[in-house]
Short mmCIF file of C-alpha atoms in Angstrom, two decimals:
data_model
loop_
_atom_site.label_atom_id
_atom_site.label_comp_id
_atom_site.label_asym_id
_atom_site.label_seq_id
_atom_site.Cartn_x
_atom_site.Cartn_y
_atom_site.Cartn_z
CA MET K 64 0.00 0.00 0.00
CA ALA K 65 1.30 3.41 -0.82
CA ALA K 66 3.03 5.57 1.74
CA ASN K 67 1.03 8.57 2.81
CA PRO K 68 1.92 12.25 3.12
CA THR K 69 1.89 13.74 6.57
CA GLN K 70 0.80 17.28 5.87
CA PRO K 71 -2.05 18.59 3.71
CA SER K 72 -0.97 20.56 0.66
CA GLN K 73 -4.34 21.89 -0.43
CA ASP K 74 -6.38 24.74 0.90
CA LEU K 75 -7.96 23.49 4.09
CA ASN K 76 -11.37 24.82 3.16
CA THR K 77 -11.50 23.00 -0.16
CA PRO K 78 -15.00 21.51 -0.55
CA ALA K 79 -15.09 17.78 0.04
CA PRO K 80 -15.62 15.54 -3.01
CA TYR K 81 -18.73 13.42 -3.37
CA VAL K 82 -19.09 11.03 -0.43
CA PRO K 83 -20.51 7.62 -1.35
CA THR K 84 -22.93 6.15 1.15
CA THR K 85 -22.27 2.92 2.98
CA ALA K 86 -25.16 1.31 1.13
CA GLU K 87 -23.62 2.22 -2.23
CA VAL K 88 -20.27 0.74 -1.25
CA GLU K 89 -21.79 -2.48 0.09
CA HIS K 90 -23.99 -2.87 -2.98
CA ARG K 91 -20.92 -2.99 -5.21
CA LEU K 92 -18.65 -5.20 -3.14
CA ALA K 93 -19.95 -8.49 -4.49
CA GLN K 94 -19.44 -7.32 -8.08
CA LEU K 95 -15.82 -6.38 -7.52
CA GLN K 96 -14.46 -9.62 -6.10
CA SER K 97 -12.95 -10.66 -9.43
CA LEU K 98 -10.88 -7.47 -9.46
CA LEU K 99 -10.01 -6.85 -5.82
CA PRO K 100 -7.30 -8.81 -3.97
CA GLN K 101 -8.77 -11.41 -1.66
CA ARG K 102 -8.61 -10.49 2.01
CA LYS K 103 -9.01 -12.66 5.03
CA PRO K 104 -12.08 -11.86 7.07
CA ASN K 105 -11.43 -9.63 10.05
CA PRO K 106 -11.91 -11.75 13.18
CA ASN K 107 -12.36 -8.61 15.29
CA PRO K 108 -14.98 -6.42 13.64
CA PRO K 109 -15.79 -3.02 15.14
CA PRO K 110 -18.23 -3.52 18.03
CA THR K 111 -21.67 -2.10 18.33
CA PRO K 112 -22.56 -0.13 21.51
CA GLU K 113 -23.78 -3.43 22.99
CA GLN K 114 -20.25 -4.83 22.65
CA PRO K 115 -18.17 -2.70 25.01
CA GLU K 116 -14.65 -3.79 23.93
CA PRO K 117 -13.21 -1.65 21.12
CA PRO K 118 -11.55 -3.41 18.18
CA PRO K 119 -7.78 -3.68 18.14
CA ALA K 120 -5.98 -0.98 16.22
CA ALA K 121 -4.87 -1.80 12.70
CA SER K 122 -1.41 -3.27 12.54
CA PRO K 123 0.78 -2.46 9.54
CA GLN K 124 0.53 -5.14 6.89
CA PRO K 125 2.83 -5.58 3.91
CA PRO K 126 1.14 -4.33 0.73
CA THR K 127 -0.32 -6.91 -1.58
CA HIS K 128 1.85 -7.55 -4.61
CA PRO K 129 -0.27 -7.82 -7.76
CA GLN K 130 0.23 -10.94 -9.85
CA LEU K 131 0.15 -11.00 -13.65
CA ASP K 132 -2.28 -13.66 -14.81
CA GLN K 133 -1.12 -16.14 -17.44
CA ALA K 134 -3.97 -15.06 -19.73
CA ALA K 135 -2.14 -11.75 -20.30
CA LEU K 136 0.69 -13.62 -22.05
CA HIS K 137 -1.27 -14.34 -25.22
CA GLY K 138 0.23 -14.31 -28.70
CA PRO K 139 3.39 -12.42 -29.70
CA ALA K 140 3.24 -10.25 -26.58
CA GLY K 141 3.36 -13.36 -24.42
CA ARG K 142 6.19 -14.85 -26.48
CA ILE K 143 8.24 -11.71 -25.92
CA VAL K 144 7.73 -11.77 -22.15
CA ASN K 145 8.38 -15.51 -21.90
CA SER K 146 11.57 -15.16 -23.96
CA LEU K 147 12.97 -12.18 -22.07
CA ALA K 148 11.79 -12.77 -18.50
CA PRO K 149 14.17 -15.65 -17.58
CA HIS K 150 17.17 -13.59 -18.72
CA THR K 151 16.47 -10.27 -17.01
CA GLU K 152 15.75 -8.83 -13.57
CA ALA K 153 13.02 -6.63 -15.09
CA HIS K 154 9.43 -7.38 -14.09
CA PRO K 155 7.28 -9.24 -16.69
CA ALA K 156 4.54 -6.59 -16.37
CA ALA K 157 7.06 -3.86 -17.25
CA LEU K 158 8.09 -5.77 -20.36
CA LEU K 159 4.50 -6.47 -21.39
CA LEU K 160 2.98 -3.02 -20.85
CA GLN K 161 5.83 -1.15 -22.51
CA PHE K 162 5.76 -3.52 -25.47
CA LEU K 163 2.02 -2.98 -25.94
CA ALA K 164 2.43 0.80 -25.69
CA ALA K 165 5.29 0.80 -28.21
CA PHE K 166 3.44 -1.44 -30.65
CA GLY K 167 0.31 0.70 -30.34
CA ASN K 168 2.30 3.79 -31.29
CA LEU K 169 4.20 2.14 -34.11
CA ILE K 170 1.05 1.06 -35.97
CA GLY K 171 -0.31 4.61 -35.90
CA PRO K 172 -3.85 5.99 -35.67
CA GLY K 173 -5.44 3.89 -38.44
CA PRO K 174 -6.38 0.81 -36.34
CA HIS K 175 -9.17 1.83 -33.97
CA CYS K 176 -12.35 0.90 -32.14
CA MET K 177 -15.66 2.75 -32.05
CA VAL K 178 -17.94 3.26 -29.04
CA GLU K 179 -21.05 4.98 -30.37
CA SER K 180 -19.55 8.08 -32.00
CA THR K 181 -16.27 8.00 -30.03
CA ARG K 182 -13.17 6.81 -31.85
CA HIS K 183 -10.50 5.01 -29.83
CA ALA K 184 -7.06 4.70 -31.40
CA LEU K 185 -4.71 2.19 -29.81
CA ASN K 186 -2.34 4.60 -28.06
CA LEU K 187 -1.69 3.85 -24.39
CA PHE K 188 -0.37 5.83 -21.44
CA VAL K 189 1.67 3.45 -19.24
CA VAL K 190 3.16 4.52 -15.89
CA LEU K 191 5.63 2.13 -14.26
CA VAL K 192 5.99 2.62 -10.50
CA GLY K 193 8.80 0.92 -8.60
CA ASP K 194 11.77 1.54 -6.36
CA SER K 195 14.67 3.49 -7.78
CA SER K 196 17.29 1.17 -9.34
CA LYS K 197 15.68 -1.93 -7.79
CA GLY K 198 12.54 -1.64 -9.94
CA ARG K 199 14.56 -2.23 -13.12
CA LYS K 200 12.30 0.20 -15.01
CA GLY K 201 15.06 1.47 -17.29
CA THR K 202 16.32 -2.05 -17.91
CA SER K 203 12.88 -3.17 -19.01
CA TRP K 204 12.58 -0.35 -21.57
CA ASN K 205 16.07 -1.00 -22.96
CA LEU K 206 15.08 -4.59 -23.69
CA ILE K 207 11.91 -3.48 -25.48
CA ALA K 208 13.81 -0.79 -27.40
CA ASN K 209 16.34 -3.39 -28.56
CA LEU K 210 13.51 -5.55 -29.83
CA PHE K 211 11.94 -2.69 -31.80
CA ALA K 212 15.34 -1.80 -33.24
CA GLY K 213 14.93 -5.04 -35.15
CA VAL K 214 11.32 -4.25 -36.08
CA ASP K 215 11.49 -0.61 -37.25
CA PRO K 216 14.74 1.20 -36.46
CA SER K 217 13.54 4.40 -38.17
CA TRP K 218 10.52 4.67 -35.86
CA LEU K 219 12.70 4.01 -32.82
CA SER K 220 15.22 6.71 -33.72
CA THR K 221 12.81 9.43 -34.88
CA ARG K 222 9.45 8.87 -33.16
CA VAL K 223 10.58 7.91 -29.65
CA ASN K 224 11.49 11.02 -27.68
CA ASN K 225 12.90 11.08 -24.15
CA ALA K 226 13.18 14.87 -23.85
CA ARG K 227 11.48 16.49 -20.87
CA LEU K 228 7.74 16.49 -21.48
CA THR K 229 6.33 20.04 -21.67
CA ALA K 230 3.21 21.51 -23.21
CA SER K 231 5.05 23.77 -25.67
CA GLY K 232 7.51 21.04 -26.64
CA LEU K 233 4.68 18.60 -27.26
CA VAL K 234 2.76 20.94 -29.57
CA ARG K 235 5.88 21.94 -31.49
CA ALA K 236 6.90 18.31 -32.01
CA LEU K 237 3.45 17.39 -33.37
CA ARG K 238 2.40 20.68 -34.98
CA ASP K 239 0.65 20.72 -38.34
CA GLN K 240 3.09 21.25 -41.21
CA GLN K 241 3.14 21.20 -44.98
CA PRO K 242 3.85 18.74 -46.37
CA PRO K 243 2.25 16.60 -43.63
CA THR K 244 4.69 14.95 -41.25
CA ASP K 245 4.61 11.78 -39.19
CA ARG K 246 1.92 12.22 -36.51
CA ARG K 247 3.23 9.48 -34.21
CA LEU K 248 5.20 10.18 -31.03
CA LEU K 249 6.09 7.93 -28.13
CA ALA K 250 7.00 10.17 -25.19
CA LEU K 251 9.41 8.34 -22.89
CA SER K 252 9.50 10.10 -19.51
CA GLU K 253 11.97 8.32 -17.26
CA GLU K 254 11.78 11.18 -14.72
CA PHE K 255 8.01 11.41 -14.53
CA ALA K 256 8.08 13.13 -11.14
CA THR K 257 8.95 16.41 -12.89
CA VAL K 258 5.94 15.96 -15.17
CA VAL K 259 3.67 15.32 -12.19
CA HIS K 260 4.89 18.57 -10.66
CA SER K 261 3.77 20.31 -13.85
CA LEU K 262 0.41 18.58 -13.75
CA LYS K 263 -0.16 19.86 -10.20
CA ARG K 264 -0.33 23.45 -11.40
CA GLY K 265 -3.98 24.13 -11.95
CA ASN K 266 -3.34 26.71 -14.67
CA GLY K 267 -0.85 24.55 -16.54
CA HIS K 268 -1.44 23.40 -20.10
CA LEU K 269 0.21 19.98 -20.02
CA SER K 270 -2.60 18.04 -18.34
CA PRO K 271 -5.35 19.11 -20.80
CA LEU K 272 -2.97 18.50 -23.71
CA LEU K 273 -2.25 14.95 -22.58
CA ARG K 274 -5.93 14.26 -22.01
CA CYS K 275 -6.79 15.50 -25.52
CA ALA K 276 -3.93 13.44 -26.98
CA TRP K 277 -5.30 10.28 -25.37
CA ASP K 278 -8.88 11.08 -26.40
CA ASN K 279 -8.69 12.12 -30.05
CA GLY K 280 -5.20 13.36 -30.95
CA ASN K 281 -6.30 16.98 -31.55
CA LEU K 282 -4.26 19.23 -29.27
CA PRO K 283 -5.72 22.64 -28.42
CA THR K 284 -3.88 25.80 -29.43
CA LEU K 285 -1.69 27.11 -26.60
CA ASP K 286 0.16 30.06 -28.12
CA MET K 287 -2.30 32.62 -29.47
CA HIS K 288 0.55 34.62 -30.98
CA HIS K 289 1.92 31.81 -33.16
CA HIS K 290 -1.36 29.93 -33.70
CA LEU K 291 0.24 26.50 -33.48
CA ARG K 292 -2.06 23.59 -34.20
CA ALA K 293 -1.54 19.86 -33.79
CA THR K 294 -4.34 17.73 -35.22
CA GLY K 295 -4.63 14.02 -35.89
CA THR K 296 -1.70 13.21 -33.64
CA HIS K 297 -0.96 9.77 -32.23
CA LEU K 298 0.73 10.20 -28.85
CA SER K 299 1.67 7.37 -26.53
CA LEU K 300 3.31 7.72 -23.12
CA ILE K 301 5.68 5.51 -21.17
CA ALA K 302 6.57 7.01 -17.78
CA HIS K 303 8.74 5.85 -14.89
CA ILE K 304 8.37 7.06 -11.31
CA THR K 305 9.26 5.76 -7.86
CA GLN K 306 6.73 4.97 -5.17
CA ARG K 307 8.11 7.74 -2.97
CA GLU K 308 7.91 10.35 -5.73
CA LEU K 309 4.37 9.31 -6.53
CA THR K 310 3.35 9.61 -2.88
CA GLN K 311 4.98 13.01 -2.44
CA THR K 312 3.60 14.53 -5.63
CA PHE K 313 0.56 12.86 -7.11
CA GLN K 314 -1.29 12.10 -3.88
CA ARG K 315 -0.90 15.58 -2.43
CA HIS K 316 -3.33 17.30 -4.78
CA GLN K 317 -6.74 16.66 -6.22
CA ALA K 318 -6.16 13.98 -8.87
CA HIS K 319 -9.70 13.92 -10.17
CA ASN K 320 -9.11 15.95 -13.34
CA GLY K 321 -9.18 12.94 -15.67
CA PHE K 322 -5.48 12.48 -16.40
CA ALA K 323 -4.97 9.65 -13.91
CA ASN K 324 -7.67 7.42 -15.35
CA ARG K 325 -6.12 7.62 -18.81
CA CYS K 326 -3.00 5.90 -17.44
CA LEU K 327 -2.34 2.22 -16.88
CA TRP K 328 -0.68 2.24 -13.45
CA THR K 329 1.79 -0.63 -13.27
CA TRP K 330 3.62 -1.75 -10.13
CA VAL K 331 7.04 -3.22 -10.95
CA GLU K 332 9.92 -4.66 -8.97
CA ARG K 333 12.97 -6.81 -9.56
CA SER K 334 11.75 -10.26 -10.53
CA ASN K 335 15.03 -12.21 -10.68
CA CYS K 336 18.47 -12.04 -9.11
CA LEU K 337 21.05 -12.43 -11.87
CA PRO K 338 24.54 -11.44 -10.61
CA GLY K 339 26.05 -11.99 -14.04
CA GLY K 340 23.21 -10.49 -16.01
CA GLY K 341 21.58 -12.38 -18.83
CA SER K 342 20.58 -12.23 -22.45
CA ALA K 343 17.83 -13.93 -24.41
CA PRO K 344 18.84 -16.24 -27.26
CA PRO K 345 19.30 -14.07 -30.38
CA HIS K 346 17.40 -16.51 -32.62
CA GLU K 347 14.33 -16.22 -30.37
CA LEU K 348 14.38 -12.43 -30.49
CA SER K 349 14.89 -12.47 -34.24
CA ALA K 350 11.89 -14.76 -34.71
CA ILE K 351 9.75 -12.55 -32.49
CA ALA K 352 10.86 -9.42 -34.35
CA ASP K 353 9.78 -11.09 -37.60
CA THR K 354 6.35 -11.80 -36.11
CA VAL K 355 5.95 -8.22 -34.90
CA ARG K 356 7.04 -6.87 -38.31
CA ARG K 357 4.32 -8.91 -39.98
CA ALA K 358 1.74 -7.58 -37.53
CA VAL K 359 2.89 -4.01 -38.18
CA ALA K 360 2.71 -4.56 -41.94
CA TRP K 361 -0.83 -5.92 -41.60
CA ALA K 362 -1.96 -3.05 -39.35
CA THR K 363 -0.53 -0.33 -41.60
CA ALA K 364 -1.50 -1.80 -44.98
CA ARG K 365 -4.88 0.00 -44.93
CA PRO K 366 -5.68 3.59 -43.90
CA GLU K 367 -8.36 2.43 -41.44
CA ILE K 368 -9.00 -0.81 -39.54
CA LEU K 369 -12.09 -1.06 -37.34
CA PHE K 370 -11.97 -3.80 -34.71
CA ARG K 371 -15.10 -5.60 -33.58
CA ARG K 372 -15.74 -8.48 -31.17
CA ASP K 373 -16.93 -11.96 -32.09
CA GLU K 374 -19.83 -13.61 -30.28
CA GLU K 375 -17.80 -15.21 -27.49
CA ALA K 376 -15.84 -12.04 -26.78
CA GLN K 377 -19.03 -10.00 -26.80
CA LYS K 378 -20.57 -12.26 -24.15
CA LEU K 379 -17.54 -11.78 -21.87
CA TRP K 380 -17.65 -8.03 -22.53
CA VAL K 381 -21.29 -7.86 -21.41
CA ASP K 382 -20.50 -9.88 -18.30
CA CYS K 383 -17.59 -7.64 -17.30
CA TYR K 384 -18.88 -4.25 -18.42
CA GLU K 385 -20.63 -3.19 -15.23
CA SER K 386 -17.62 -3.85 -13.00
CA LEU K 387 -15.27 -2.19 -15.52
CA SER K 388 -17.34 0.98 -15.66
CA TYR K 389 -17.99 1.32 -11.92
CA ARG K 390 -16.36 4.35 -10.29
CA HIS K 391 -14.57 3.40 -7.08
CA PRO K 392 -14.08 5.97 -4.31
CA GLY K 393 -10.84 7.74 -3.49
CA LEU K 394 -7.66 8.20 -5.51
CA ARG K 395 -7.70 4.61 -6.68
CA GLY K 396 -11.09 5.38 -8.22
CA ALA K 397 -9.66 8.47 -9.89
CA ALA K 398 -6.90 6.28 -11.33
CA THR K 399 -9.11 3.39 -12.56
CA SER K 400 -12.40 4.88 -13.74
CA ARG K 401 -11.79 4.24 -17.46
CA GLY K 402 -11.54 0.48 -17.19
CA GLU K 403 -13.88 -0.21 -20.10
CA ALA K 404 -11.94 2.09 -22.47
CA GLN K 405 -8.58 0.67 -21.41
CA VAL K 406 -9.73 -2.93 -21.91
CA LEU K 407 -11.21 -1.98 -25.28
CA ARG K 408 -7.86 -0.65 -26.52
CA LEU K 409 -5.85 -3.49 -25.03
CA SER K 410 -8.05 -6.15 -26.61
CA ALA K 411 -7.67 -4.54 -30.05
CA LEU K 412 -3.88 -4.46 -29.61
CA TYR K 413 -3.83 -8.20 -28.91
CA ALA K 414 -6.00 -8.76 -32.00
CA ALA K 415 -3.70 -6.59 -34.14
CA LEU K 416 -0.69 -8.62 -32.98
CA ASP K 417 -2.53 -11.67 -34.33
CA SER K 418 -3.28 -9.76 -37.58
CA SER K 419 -6.99 -10.00 -36.91
CA GLU K 420 -9.60 -7.27 -37.07
CA ILE K 421 -11.89 -9.53 -35.04
CA VAL K 422 -11.36 -9.39 -31.29
CA CYS K 423 -11.73 -12.98 -30.14
CA LEU K 424 -12.17 -14.38 -26.67
CA PRO K 425 -8.42 -14.90 -25.97
CA HIS K 426 -7.74 -11.27 -26.95
CA LEU K 427 -10.35 -9.94 -24.54
CA GLU K 428 -9.26 -12.32 -21.78
CA ALA K 429 -5.67 -11.12 -22.20
CA ALA K 430 -6.78 -7.48 -22.08
CA TYR K 431 -8.88 -8.13 -18.98
CA ALA K 432 -5.91 -9.82 -17.29
CA VAL K 433 -3.68 -6.81 -18.03
CA TRP K 434 -6.34 -4.45 -16.71
CA THR K 435 -6.74 -6.53 -13.54
CA TYR K 436 -3.01 -6.24 -12.90
CA CYS K 437 -3.12 -2.47 -13.43
CA TYR K 438 -6.19 -2.13 -11.21
CA ARG K 439 -4.53 -4.07 -8.42
CA SER K 440 -1.41 -1.97 -8.91
CA ALA K 441 -3.51 1.16 -8.40
CA VAL K 442 -5.01 -0.33 -5.23
CA ARG K 443 -1.50 -1.01 -3.96
CA LEU K 444 -0.19 2.42 -4.96
CA PHE K 445 -3.07 4.63 -3.85
CA GLY K 446 -4.63 2.45 -1.16
CA LEU K 447 -7.18 4.32 0.94
CA ALA K 448 -6.08 7.80 -0.06
CA THR K 449 -9.07 9.96 -0.92
CA GLY K 450 -7.43 12.94 -2.59
CA ASP K 451 -9.09 15.16 0.04
CA PRO K 452 -6.29 16.64 2.21
CA ILE K 453 -8.47 16.87 5.31
CA ALA K 454 -9.68 13.28 5.11
CA ASP K 455 -6.23 11.92 4.30
CA ARG K 456 -4.63 13.81 7.18
CA ILE K 457 -7.18 12.33 9.58
CA ARG K 458 -6.70 8.81 8.21
CA GLU K 459 -2.91 9.03 8.53
CA ALA K 460 -3.12 10.27 12.11
CA VAL K 461 -5.61 7.57 13.16
CA GLU K 462 -3.58 4.82 11.48
CA ALA K 463 -0.52 6.03 13.38
CA SER K 464 -2.38 5.88 16.72
CA PRO K 465 -2.62 2.29 18.06
CA ASN K 466 -5.45 3.25 20.44
CA GLY K 467 -7.30 5.46 17.99
CA LEU K 468 -8.17 9.14 18.31
CA SER K 469 -11.07 10.91 19.93
CA ARG K 470 -13.11 13.53 18.12
CA ASN K 471 -11.35 16.28 20.09
CA GLN K 472 -7.93 14.91 19.23
CA ILE K 473 -8.86 14.84 15.55
CA SER K 474 -9.97 18.48 15.72
CA ARG K 475 -6.65 19.47 17.29
CA LEU K 476 -4.79 18.07 14.25
CA PHE K 477 -5.77 21.25 12.38
CA TYR K 478 -5.06 23.81 15.12
CA GLY K 479 -8.51 25.32 14.82
CA HIS K 480 -8.19 26.09 11.08
CA VAL K 481 -10.86 23.59 9.98
CA ASN K 482 -14.45 23.87 11.12
CA SER K 483 -16.42 21.05 12.71
CA GLU K 484 -18.71 20.48 9.71
CA ARG K 485 -15.72 19.96 7.41
CA ILE K 486 -14.17 17.43 9.80
CA GLU K 487 -17.49 15.58 10.15
CA ALA K 488 -17.79 15.33 6.36
CA ALA K 489 -14.26 13.91 6.15
CA LEU K 490 -14.99 11.33 8.86
CA GLU K 491 -18.17 10.25 7.08
CA GLN K 492 -16.21 9.87 3.87
CA LEU K 493 -13.55 7.72 5.56
CA ALA K 494 -16.20 5.55 7.24
CA ALA K 495 -18.00 5.01 3.94
CA PHE K 496 -14.67 4.19 2.31
CA GLY K 497 -14.05 1.52 4.96
CA ALA K 498 -10.88 3.16 6.26
CA LEU K 499 -12.06 4.14 9.75
CA ALA K 500 -14.70 2.97 12.18
CA ALA K 501 -16.23 4.84 15.11
CA TYR K 502 -16.49 3.22 18.53
CA THR K 503 -18.86 4.88 20.99
CA GLU K 504 -17.82 4.64 24.61
CA GLN K 505 -19.63 5.86 27.71
CA THR K 506 -17.65 7.78 30.32
CA GLY K 507 -19.27 9.35 33.37
CA GLY K 508 -22.74 9.26 31.86
CA ARG K 509 -21.57 10.88 28.65
CA HIS K 510 -20.99 9.32 25.22
CA SER K 511 -17.79 9.97 23.28
CA SER K 512 -16.58 8.65 19.93
CA LEU K 513 -13.24 7.01 19.40
CA TRP K 514 -12.09 6.59 15.79
CA LEU K 515 -9.95 3.58 14.89
CA ALA K 516 -8.37 2.31 11.70
CA VAL K 517 -10.09 -0.74 10.25
CA GLN K 518 -7.95 -3.82 10.03
CA ARG K 519 -7.40 -4.93 6.43
#
């Protein structure tokens, strides 16, 4: 579970976000079991007033490590991971997600899906989160880059850019020109913390630009003096950040502006210990590069390719759609609320790798497995953070107090700068989220509330 900041960074009188009711949360729990990590039942639930003993305080538990399901390793993407994984310390999920993002950029904006009148190209935003040096994030990209050097070296050298990501630089790189230029760009941001700092500025242009790039590729004009335009672009993003940087930057401001849910959050760590390093057999990589080249040739042979599901895949889609489209509370909800769109794009990428414009059941199962890993990564990374600085400050303080905190102690956290109604709203939000529970105790004929962290 992600580390938590200790001081609020937002205005303390910021209105609280929408607070889901307990009934709404409970109604959805049964539908989310296929996505959420399994937890052991709590043998000591919070007592009712008739049960006088308070529950024990939550003890720190190691965060759940998401596991990549075998279904995600379908087709050429799976062959690549299976060939590289035994010979590298990089995490299989890092290899897989970066490969899919690179392939989706290489084939350009022609292959797409339609949802009513909305067009979805197959560009992905992938964010790898892991410890510095030990996460092997850079190693994983180098392996994927070496593979694509054998697939399309021109694309790798001209359309993959690792310069610092800025709004003006993005528009200038993709601006409309005559004659028309290549509209593809894979932005590789190996120091994503600096980008997150830019996204935190409410009046900054980078966040809306990235959102527009993911949505339709038409970037709004930023410089009214030069009238730069960038239309029909095909931008993909691969970003690397550490858990600490993510905690210190992303979680300290309201992350509900829509950028987070366009990203596939991917927890990575070192998967092997290879003192002497390793290298995959060259003949295996050459054979895989040939397969990817054929898929690229198929995907780019026509100006437009529209993917559609077969009957079996459509049945699975219907079964999963409600859980994919449900908005979860807190920051993890802000980071995962486009599940249906992400799975749609992922399934089409798996189909394109098989040179098929029909999304079959294995393609959708693979996409769903990737999404499940990314969802569980978001749960691990964002945990019970709400994005509301008042609520998160209360939760951190209660979790750090083995015996819980009284209502008066919670009020004193803010030195009188936050009114009672605002604190009550934050406590209701945390209770509905399942982070805290209130225990009512009677002392000297009076009732007082003690707030404790819920064991998980």
